[in-house]
XYZ file of C-alpha atoms in Angstrom:
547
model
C -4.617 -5.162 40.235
C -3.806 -4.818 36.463
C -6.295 -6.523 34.137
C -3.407 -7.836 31.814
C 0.311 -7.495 31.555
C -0.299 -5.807 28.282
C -3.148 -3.478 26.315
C -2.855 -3.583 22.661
C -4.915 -0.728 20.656
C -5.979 -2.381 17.613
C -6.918 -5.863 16.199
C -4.985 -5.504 12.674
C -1.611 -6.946 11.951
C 1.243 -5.507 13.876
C -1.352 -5.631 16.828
C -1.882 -9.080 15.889
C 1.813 -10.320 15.906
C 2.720 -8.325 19.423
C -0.085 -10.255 20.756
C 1.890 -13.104 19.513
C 5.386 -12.547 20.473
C 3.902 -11.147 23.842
C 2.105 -14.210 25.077
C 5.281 -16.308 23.794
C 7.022 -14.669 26.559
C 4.069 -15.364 29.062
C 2.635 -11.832 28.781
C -0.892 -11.641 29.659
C -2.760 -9.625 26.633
C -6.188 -7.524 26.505
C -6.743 -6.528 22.801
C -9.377 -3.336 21.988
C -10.992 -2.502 18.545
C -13.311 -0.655 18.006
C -14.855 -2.493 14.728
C -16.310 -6.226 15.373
C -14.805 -9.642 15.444
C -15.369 -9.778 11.117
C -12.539 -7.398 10.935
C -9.968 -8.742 13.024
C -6.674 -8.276 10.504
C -7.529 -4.664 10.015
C -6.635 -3.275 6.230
C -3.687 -5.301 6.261
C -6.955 -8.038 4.962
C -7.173 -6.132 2.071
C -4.028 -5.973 0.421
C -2.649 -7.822 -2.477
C -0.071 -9.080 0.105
C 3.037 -8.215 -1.499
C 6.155 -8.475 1.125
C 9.507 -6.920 0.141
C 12.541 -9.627 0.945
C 16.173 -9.412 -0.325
C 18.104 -12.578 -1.704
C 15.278 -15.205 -1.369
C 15.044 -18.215 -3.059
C 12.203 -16.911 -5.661
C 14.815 -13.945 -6.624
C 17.525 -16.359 -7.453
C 15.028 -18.909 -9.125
C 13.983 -16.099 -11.558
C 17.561 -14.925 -12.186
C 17.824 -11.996 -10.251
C 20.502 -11.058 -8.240
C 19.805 -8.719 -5.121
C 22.359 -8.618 -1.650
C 21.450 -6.573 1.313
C 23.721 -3.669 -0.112
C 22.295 -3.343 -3.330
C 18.951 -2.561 -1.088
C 19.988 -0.575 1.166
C 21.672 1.372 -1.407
C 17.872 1.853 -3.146
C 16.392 2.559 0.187
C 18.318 5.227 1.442
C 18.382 6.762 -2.333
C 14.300 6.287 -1.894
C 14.221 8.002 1.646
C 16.457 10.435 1.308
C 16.445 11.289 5.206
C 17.098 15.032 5.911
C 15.896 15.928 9.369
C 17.454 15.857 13.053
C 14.191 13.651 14.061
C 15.194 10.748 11.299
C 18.145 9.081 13.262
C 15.285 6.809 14.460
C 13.889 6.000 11.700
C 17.008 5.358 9.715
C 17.824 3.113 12.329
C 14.287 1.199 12.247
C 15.371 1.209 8.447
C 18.851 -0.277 8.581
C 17.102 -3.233 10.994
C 14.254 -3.558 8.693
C 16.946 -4.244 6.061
C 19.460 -6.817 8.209
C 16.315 -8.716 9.009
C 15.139 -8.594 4.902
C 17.880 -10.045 4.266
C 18.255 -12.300 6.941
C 15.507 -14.042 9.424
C 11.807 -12.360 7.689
C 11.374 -15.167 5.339
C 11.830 -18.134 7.429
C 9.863 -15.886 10.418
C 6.696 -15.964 7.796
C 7.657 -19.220 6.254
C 7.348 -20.820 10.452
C 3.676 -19.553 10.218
C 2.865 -20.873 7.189
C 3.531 -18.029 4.478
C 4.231 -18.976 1.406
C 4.867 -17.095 -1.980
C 4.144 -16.704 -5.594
C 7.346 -17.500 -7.468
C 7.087 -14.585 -10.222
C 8.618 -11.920 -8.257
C 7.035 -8.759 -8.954
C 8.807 -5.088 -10.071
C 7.287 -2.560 -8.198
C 8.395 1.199 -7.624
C 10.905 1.276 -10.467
C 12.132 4.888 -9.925
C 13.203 5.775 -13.081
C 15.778 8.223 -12.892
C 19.379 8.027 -11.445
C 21.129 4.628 -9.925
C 21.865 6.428 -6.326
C 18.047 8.051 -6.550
C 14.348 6.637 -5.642
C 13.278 2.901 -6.517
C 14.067 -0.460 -6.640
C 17.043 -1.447 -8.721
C 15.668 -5.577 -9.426
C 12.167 -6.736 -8.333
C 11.398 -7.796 -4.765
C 7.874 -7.728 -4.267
C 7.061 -10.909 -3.128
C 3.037 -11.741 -3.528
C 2.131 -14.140 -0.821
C -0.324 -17.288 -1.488
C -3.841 -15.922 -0.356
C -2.412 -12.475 -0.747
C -3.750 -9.860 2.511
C -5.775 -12.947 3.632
C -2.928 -15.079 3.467
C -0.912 -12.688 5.849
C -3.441 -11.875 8.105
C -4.759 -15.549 8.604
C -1.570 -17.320 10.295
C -1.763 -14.696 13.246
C -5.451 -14.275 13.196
C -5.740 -17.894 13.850
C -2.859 -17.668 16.327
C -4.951 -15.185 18.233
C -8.099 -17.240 18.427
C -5.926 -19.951 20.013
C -5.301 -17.859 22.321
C -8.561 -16.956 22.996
C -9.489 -20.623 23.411
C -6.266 -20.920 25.953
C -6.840 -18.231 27.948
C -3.910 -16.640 27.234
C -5.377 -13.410 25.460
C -8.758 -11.433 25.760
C -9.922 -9.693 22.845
C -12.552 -6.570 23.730
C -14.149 -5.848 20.679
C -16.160 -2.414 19.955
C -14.067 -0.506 22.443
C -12.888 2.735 20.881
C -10.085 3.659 23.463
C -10.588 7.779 23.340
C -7.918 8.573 26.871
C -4.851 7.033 27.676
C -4.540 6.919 31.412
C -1.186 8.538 32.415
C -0.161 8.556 36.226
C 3.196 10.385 37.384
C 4.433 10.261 33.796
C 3.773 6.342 32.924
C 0.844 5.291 31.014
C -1.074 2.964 33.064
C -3.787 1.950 31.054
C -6.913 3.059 28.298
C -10.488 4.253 29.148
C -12.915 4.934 26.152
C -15.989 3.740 24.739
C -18.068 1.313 24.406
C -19.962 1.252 20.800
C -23.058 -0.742 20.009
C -22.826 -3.659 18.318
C -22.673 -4.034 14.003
C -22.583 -7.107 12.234
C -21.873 -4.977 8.986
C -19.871 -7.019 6.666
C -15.991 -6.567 6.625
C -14.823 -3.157 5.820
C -18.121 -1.860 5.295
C -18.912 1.250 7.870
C -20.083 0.603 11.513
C -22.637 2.578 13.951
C -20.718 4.952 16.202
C -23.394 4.797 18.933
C -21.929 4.425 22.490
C -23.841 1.662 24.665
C -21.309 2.159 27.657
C -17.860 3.014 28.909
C -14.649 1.130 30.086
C -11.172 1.839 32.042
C -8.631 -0.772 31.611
C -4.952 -1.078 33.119
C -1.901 -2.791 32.379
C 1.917 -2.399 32.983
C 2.004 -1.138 28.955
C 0.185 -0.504 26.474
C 0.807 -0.971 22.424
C -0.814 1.654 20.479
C -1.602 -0.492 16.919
C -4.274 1.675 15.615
C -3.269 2.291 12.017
C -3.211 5.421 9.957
C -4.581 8.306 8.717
C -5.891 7.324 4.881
C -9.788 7.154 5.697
C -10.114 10.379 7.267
C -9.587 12.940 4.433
C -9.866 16.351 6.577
C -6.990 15.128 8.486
C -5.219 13.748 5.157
C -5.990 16.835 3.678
C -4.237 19.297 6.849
C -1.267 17.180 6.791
C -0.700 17.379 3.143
C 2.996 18.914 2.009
C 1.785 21.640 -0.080
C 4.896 23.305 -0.804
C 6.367 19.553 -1.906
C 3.283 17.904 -4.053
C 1.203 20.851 -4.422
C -2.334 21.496 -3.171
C -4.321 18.107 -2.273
C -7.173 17.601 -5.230
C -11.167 18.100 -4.349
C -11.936 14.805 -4.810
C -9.985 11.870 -3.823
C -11.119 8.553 -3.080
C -10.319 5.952 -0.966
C -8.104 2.753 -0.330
C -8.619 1.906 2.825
C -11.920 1.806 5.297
C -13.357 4.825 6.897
C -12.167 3.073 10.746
C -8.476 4.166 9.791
C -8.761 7.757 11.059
C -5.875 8.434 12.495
C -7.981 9.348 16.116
C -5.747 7.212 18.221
C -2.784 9.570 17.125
C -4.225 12.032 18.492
C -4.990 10.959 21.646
C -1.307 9.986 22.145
C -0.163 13.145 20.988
C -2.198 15.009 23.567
C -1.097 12.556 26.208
C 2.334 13.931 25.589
C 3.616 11.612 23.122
C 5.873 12.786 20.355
C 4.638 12.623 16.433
C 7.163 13.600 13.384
C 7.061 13.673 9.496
C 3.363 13.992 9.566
C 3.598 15.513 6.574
C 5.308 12.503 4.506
C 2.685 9.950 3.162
C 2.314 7.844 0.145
C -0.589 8.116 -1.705
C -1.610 6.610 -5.164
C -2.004 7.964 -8.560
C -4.051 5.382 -10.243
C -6.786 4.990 -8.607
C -9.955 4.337 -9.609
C -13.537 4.041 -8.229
C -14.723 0.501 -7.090
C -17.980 -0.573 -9.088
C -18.767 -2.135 -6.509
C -17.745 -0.411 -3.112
C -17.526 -1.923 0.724
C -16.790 0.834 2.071
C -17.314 5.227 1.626
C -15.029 6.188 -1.260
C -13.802 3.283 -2.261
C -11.390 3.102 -4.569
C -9.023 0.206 -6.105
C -5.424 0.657 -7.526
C -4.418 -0.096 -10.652
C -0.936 -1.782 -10.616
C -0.094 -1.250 -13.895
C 2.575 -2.660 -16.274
C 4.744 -0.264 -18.410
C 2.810 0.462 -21.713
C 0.053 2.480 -20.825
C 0.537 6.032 -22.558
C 0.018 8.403 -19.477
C -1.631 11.721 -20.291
C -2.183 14.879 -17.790
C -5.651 16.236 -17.041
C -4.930 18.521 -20.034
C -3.710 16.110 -22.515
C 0.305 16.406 -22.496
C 1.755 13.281 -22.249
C 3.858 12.635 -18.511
C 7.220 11.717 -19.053
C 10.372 10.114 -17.282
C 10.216 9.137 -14.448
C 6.247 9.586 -14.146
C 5.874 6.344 -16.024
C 3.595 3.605 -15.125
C 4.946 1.603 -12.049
C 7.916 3.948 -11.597
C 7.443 6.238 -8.874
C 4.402 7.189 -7.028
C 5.329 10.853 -5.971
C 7.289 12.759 -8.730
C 4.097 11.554 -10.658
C 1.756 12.848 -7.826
C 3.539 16.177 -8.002
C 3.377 16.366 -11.901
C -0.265 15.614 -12.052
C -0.933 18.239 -9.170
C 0.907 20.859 -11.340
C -2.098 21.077 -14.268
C -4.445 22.298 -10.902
C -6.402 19.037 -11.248
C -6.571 16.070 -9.722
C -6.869 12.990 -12.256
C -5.089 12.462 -15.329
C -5.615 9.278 -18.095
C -4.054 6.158 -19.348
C -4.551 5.188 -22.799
C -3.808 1.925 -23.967
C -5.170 -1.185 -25.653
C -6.711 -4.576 -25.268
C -3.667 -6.653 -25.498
C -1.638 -3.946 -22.729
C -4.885 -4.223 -20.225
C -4.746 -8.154 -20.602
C -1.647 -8.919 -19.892
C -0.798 -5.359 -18.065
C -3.531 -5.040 -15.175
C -3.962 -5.825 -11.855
C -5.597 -4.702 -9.358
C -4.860 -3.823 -5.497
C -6.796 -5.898 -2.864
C -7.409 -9.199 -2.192
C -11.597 -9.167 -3.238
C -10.104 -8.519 -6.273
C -7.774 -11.225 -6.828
C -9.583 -14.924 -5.705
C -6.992 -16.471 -7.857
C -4.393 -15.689 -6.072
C -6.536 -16.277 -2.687
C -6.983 -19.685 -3.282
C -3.567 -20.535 -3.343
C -4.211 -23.030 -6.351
C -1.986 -23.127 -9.374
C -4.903 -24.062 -11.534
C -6.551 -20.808 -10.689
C -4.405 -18.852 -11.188
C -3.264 -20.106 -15.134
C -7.017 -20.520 -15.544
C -7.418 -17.189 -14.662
C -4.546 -15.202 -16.056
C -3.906 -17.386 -18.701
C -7.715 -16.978 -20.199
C -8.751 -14.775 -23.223
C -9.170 -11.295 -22.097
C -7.761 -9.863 -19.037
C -9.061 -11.109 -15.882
C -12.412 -11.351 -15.090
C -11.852 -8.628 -12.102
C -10.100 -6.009 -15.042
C -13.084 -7.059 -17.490
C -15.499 -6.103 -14.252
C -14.201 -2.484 -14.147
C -13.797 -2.173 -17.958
C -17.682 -3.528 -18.378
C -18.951 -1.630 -15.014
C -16.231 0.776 -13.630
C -17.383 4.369 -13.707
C -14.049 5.834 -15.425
C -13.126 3.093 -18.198
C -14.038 4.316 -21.887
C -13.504 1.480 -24.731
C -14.106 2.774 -28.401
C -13.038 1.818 -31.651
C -11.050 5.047 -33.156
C -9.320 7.800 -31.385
C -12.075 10.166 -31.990
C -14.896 8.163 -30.114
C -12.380 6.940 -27.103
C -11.848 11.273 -26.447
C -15.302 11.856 -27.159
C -15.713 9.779 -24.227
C -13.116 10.832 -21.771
C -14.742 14.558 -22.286
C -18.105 13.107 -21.298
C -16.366 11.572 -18.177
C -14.215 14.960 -17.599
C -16.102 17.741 -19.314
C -14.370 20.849 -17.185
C -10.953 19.699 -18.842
C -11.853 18.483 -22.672
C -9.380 16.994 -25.016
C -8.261 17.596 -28.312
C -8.292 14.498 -30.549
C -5.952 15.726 -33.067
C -3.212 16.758 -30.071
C -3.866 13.541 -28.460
C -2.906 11.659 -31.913
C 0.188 13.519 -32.764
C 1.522 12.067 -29.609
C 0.467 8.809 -29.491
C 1.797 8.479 -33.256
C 5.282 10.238 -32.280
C 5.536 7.240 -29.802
C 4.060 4.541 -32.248
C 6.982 5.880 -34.882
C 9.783 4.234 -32.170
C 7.970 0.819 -32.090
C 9.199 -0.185 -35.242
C 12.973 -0.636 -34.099
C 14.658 -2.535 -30.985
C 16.215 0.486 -30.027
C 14.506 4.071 -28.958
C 14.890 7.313 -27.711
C 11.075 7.437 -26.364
C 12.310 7.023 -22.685
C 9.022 4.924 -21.828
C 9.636 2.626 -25.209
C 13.055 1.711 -23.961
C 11.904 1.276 -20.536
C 9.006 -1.033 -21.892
C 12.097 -3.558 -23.614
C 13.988 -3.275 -20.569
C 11.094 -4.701 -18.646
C 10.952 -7.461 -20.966
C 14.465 -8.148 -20.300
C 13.282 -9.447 -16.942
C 11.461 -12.754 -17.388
C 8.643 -12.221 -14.804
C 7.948 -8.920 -16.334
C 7.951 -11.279 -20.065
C 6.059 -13.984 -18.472
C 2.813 -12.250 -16.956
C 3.430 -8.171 -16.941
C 4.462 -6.648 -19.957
C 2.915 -6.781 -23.580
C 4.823 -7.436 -26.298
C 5.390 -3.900 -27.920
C 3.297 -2.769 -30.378
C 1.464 0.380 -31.828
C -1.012 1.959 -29.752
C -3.150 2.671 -32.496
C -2.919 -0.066 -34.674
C -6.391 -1.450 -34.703
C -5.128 -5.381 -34.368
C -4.574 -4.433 -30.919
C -7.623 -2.611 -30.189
C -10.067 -1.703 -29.041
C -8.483 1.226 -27.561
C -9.037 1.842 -23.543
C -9.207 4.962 -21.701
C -9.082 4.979 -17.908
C -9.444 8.051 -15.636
C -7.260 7.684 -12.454
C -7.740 9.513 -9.298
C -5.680 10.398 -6.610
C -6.314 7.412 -3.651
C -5.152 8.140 -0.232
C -3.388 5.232 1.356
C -0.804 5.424 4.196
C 1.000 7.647 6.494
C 4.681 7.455 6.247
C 5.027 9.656 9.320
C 3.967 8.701 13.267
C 4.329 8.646 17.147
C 8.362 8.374 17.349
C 9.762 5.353 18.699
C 13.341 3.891 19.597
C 14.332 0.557 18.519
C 12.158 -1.281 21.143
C 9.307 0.113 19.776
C 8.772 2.211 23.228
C 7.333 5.865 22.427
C 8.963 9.151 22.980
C 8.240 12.203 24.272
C 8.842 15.693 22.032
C 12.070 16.192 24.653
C 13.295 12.926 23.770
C 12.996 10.861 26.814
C 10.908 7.881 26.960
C 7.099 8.142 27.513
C 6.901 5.078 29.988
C 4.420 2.180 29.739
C 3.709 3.706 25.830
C 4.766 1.625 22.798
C 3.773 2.131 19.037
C 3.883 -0.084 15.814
C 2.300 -0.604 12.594
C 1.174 2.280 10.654
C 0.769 4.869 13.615
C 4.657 4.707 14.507
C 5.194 5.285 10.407
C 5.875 1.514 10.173
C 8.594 1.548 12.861
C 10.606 4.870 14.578
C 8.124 7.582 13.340
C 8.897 6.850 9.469
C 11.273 4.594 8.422
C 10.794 5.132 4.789
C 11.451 8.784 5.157
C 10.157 10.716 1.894
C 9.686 7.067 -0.615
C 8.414 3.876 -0.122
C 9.469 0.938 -2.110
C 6.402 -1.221 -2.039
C 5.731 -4.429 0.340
C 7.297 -3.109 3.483
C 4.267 -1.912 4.397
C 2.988 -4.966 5.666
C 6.702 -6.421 6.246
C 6.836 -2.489 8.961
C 3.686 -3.740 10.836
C 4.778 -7.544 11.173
C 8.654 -6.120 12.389
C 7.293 -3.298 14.598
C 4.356 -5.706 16.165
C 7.401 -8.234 16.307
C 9.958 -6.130 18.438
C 6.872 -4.580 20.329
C 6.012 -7.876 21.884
C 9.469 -9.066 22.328
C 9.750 -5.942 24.742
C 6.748 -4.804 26.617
């Protein structure tokens, strides 16, 4: 006899909302992690919670005007599908988008989501209309941010717990999938000792025993790749970004190591576009880290002067905000792997945020008054002041010739020259002066402004970088952060997984982050920011409404 209906691999959130739509059908679930009950939600926990939604209320309250066309048109521009293997995921893409547009919000809104009504601008792109990024914001920051999304289905699961309805086995690292006459028929592994280490934080991989579980299916929901950097680092698209930096740090927890991959693919499963994945420029190293590597992104407004590792200023479209990858390549050109922002007081107060939701308790709270209290104070948040005050690679100095004097002390293999550093900066403090530009940043900076939310809380008023009103002036050193696999185990529309001839691998289905958000990579080469967490909750979603 089976011991449940249904095995799900992995406690985060697309494994978390199969469990849901499963039991709603009268499914019997058994959930494995291999971490401990205080990180049930996964990474998805950490996020700043950002969900990308077409045509919603908050859009039209704030003046923009977005239709399902006008995003698909940016997504397929952004993903730019080229390979025999991508008719999957450009259909998981074209469903994504119907249900964007259509059913997502009031899906969320029915378990209690609800929104910050500044919509934000994220992956701008930056270069032609039919090309990469998003033509009007739709990054919609949800009330508690990554708490707020994982909570409504965490607490879900717990009543299901208390029902009967769903087991959850935690510190079971699932290392074989059981596979009888071509069907998967259930999960044997590992059973690790127990580790009350806080959330995130690594956990002991000591084995105390062993289990074998079966089921009529199983839902691999094991996550990505982004912790393990030896496997990052052999997936990496050389000939497209260039070679992978020595040091990188990292945005997610060590537990997302791409293992349970793996152990799919040498079941028999079929894996494609390993080698797309989206990782961030502008990272920097947490003061105060949780977990090995750990590193924070800055989201940054537009005004930040971006420099290479050898001084030359980046330019169009490697642009704050704009897009992630051309501005991976660029940096990986100079042979290094971090580059500089230079900027001011006034751009870092009203400019920076920061990834994650330790990061933001303002926006946790899901209180209005915390929020204006906090991002309405003097000075930039108290979270930006943190890594300004503490953070490893922020430099704040008076003059030009102190702030580089500092950066070489941080970076000392690739000094600066002051005097080439000023003739740029003052060659783009020349085009302040009029309304009009042909510094393709300054223009971009006014055309930001031309979007209220951007005017409201993301994007100085213009001024001169080194006019000492503004000051003092801020360096920040920015390292490449790995983040998330765009590629996976390819699935059909069901969310069942494949085999490398095509057919179905029976009993086998695949969501979240190790199907590449939904068919083996539905955002093909680009991402556009919040369907991330909008891939795991629609994979997890059509998962459990199938198994």
């Amino acid at each position: 006899m089976a011991d449940a209906d249904i095995i799900i691999v992995g406690a985060g959130l697309s494994g978390l909302v199969a469990a849901h739509e499963a039991i709603g059908r009268g499914r019997s679930v058994l959930m494995l992690d291999m971490e401990g009950p205080q990180s049930l939600g996964g990474q998805a926990f950490w996020s700043l919670g950002g969900l990308f939604m077409i045509d919603t209320p908050e859009q039209r309250r704030m003046g923009i005007r977005d239709s399902r066309d006008l995003a698909a048109a940016d997504w397929m521009g952004s993903a730019q599908f080229d390979r025999p293997e991508d008719a999957n995921p450009r259909a998981w893409a074209e469903a994504y988008l119907d249900w964007a547009a259509g059913g997502k919000r009031s899906y969320l809104a029915g378990v209690g989501m609800r929104w910050f009504p500044v919509v934000g601008w994220a992956e701008r792109g930056g270069a032609l209309a039919d090309g990469h990024g998003n033509s009007v914001p739709r990054f919609h920051i949800t009330w508690g941010v990554g708490e707020g999304i994982v909570a409504p289905f965490a607490d879900l699961a717990r009543s299901y717990v208390a029902a009967g309805k769903l087991r959850i086995a935690y510190r079971h690292r699932v290392t074989t999938l059981d596979v009888v006459d071509g069907r998967v028929t259930g999960v044997a592994g590992e059973v690790l000792a127990d580790d009350d280490a806080l959330r995130g934080a690594p956990t002991t991989r000591d084995v105390a025993g062993e289990f074998r579980y079966s089921a009529e299916n199983v839902i691999l929901a094991s996550g990505g790749i982004g912790g393990n950097h030896d496997l990052v680092r052999a997936q990496w698209p050389v000939g497209r970004l260039g070679t992978p930096p020595a040091h990188m740090i990292s945005g997610v927890p060590d537990f997302v190591d791409g293992q349970m991959g793996q152990v799919a693919e040498a079941a028999g499963a079929h894996a494609i576009n390993g080698d797309r994945m989206w990782h961030y420029t502008e990272g920097v190293h947490n003061w105060d880290p949780i977990w090995p590597r750990h590193g924070i992104r800055i989201l940054p407004g537009p005004s930040s002067i971006w420099f290479d590792a050898n001084g030359v200023r980046m330019q169009a479209p490697c642009l704050p905000g704009f897009d992630t990858l051309s501005t991976l390549r660029r940096i990986l050109q100079t042979g290094h792997g971090h580059s500089w922002f230079i900027l001011t007081q006034k751009i870092i107060e009203k400019e920076f945020a920061l990834s994650g939701s330790e990061q933001n308790p303002d926006l946790v709270s899901g209180k209005w008054a915390n929020v204006l209290r906090e991002r309405l104070a003097k000075g930039a948040t108290r979270a930006v002041e943190a890594f300004k005050t503490k953070g490893e690679d922020f430099v704040v100095a008076t003059t030009l010739e102190k702030l580089v004097a500092g950066m070489n002390a941080l970076a000392p293999d690739t000094p600066l020259d002051a005097s080439a550093l000023r003739a740029q900066i003052e060659a783009r403090d020349r085009q302040i002066d009029n309304p009009f530009s042909k510094d393709a940043q300054v223009t971009a900076i006014r055309g930001a402004r031309a979007y209220r939310g951007d005017r409201l809380i993301r994007t100085a008023k213009p001024h001169r970088i080194l006019d000492a009103a503004h000051g003092p002036l801020i360096a920040v050193r920015l390292n490449v952060l790995t983040r998330k696999s765009l590629g996976g185990l390819h699935t059909d529309l069901d969310a069942r997984v494949l085999r490398p001839d095509g057919r179905l691998f029976e009993g086998l289905y695949a969501v979240g982050e190790v199907s590449g958000f939904g068919g083996g990579g539905y955002h093909g080469y680009n991402a556009l920011e919040g369907t991330f967490l909008g891939g795991c909750i629609f994979s997890g979603r059509q998962a459990g409404r199938h198994a």
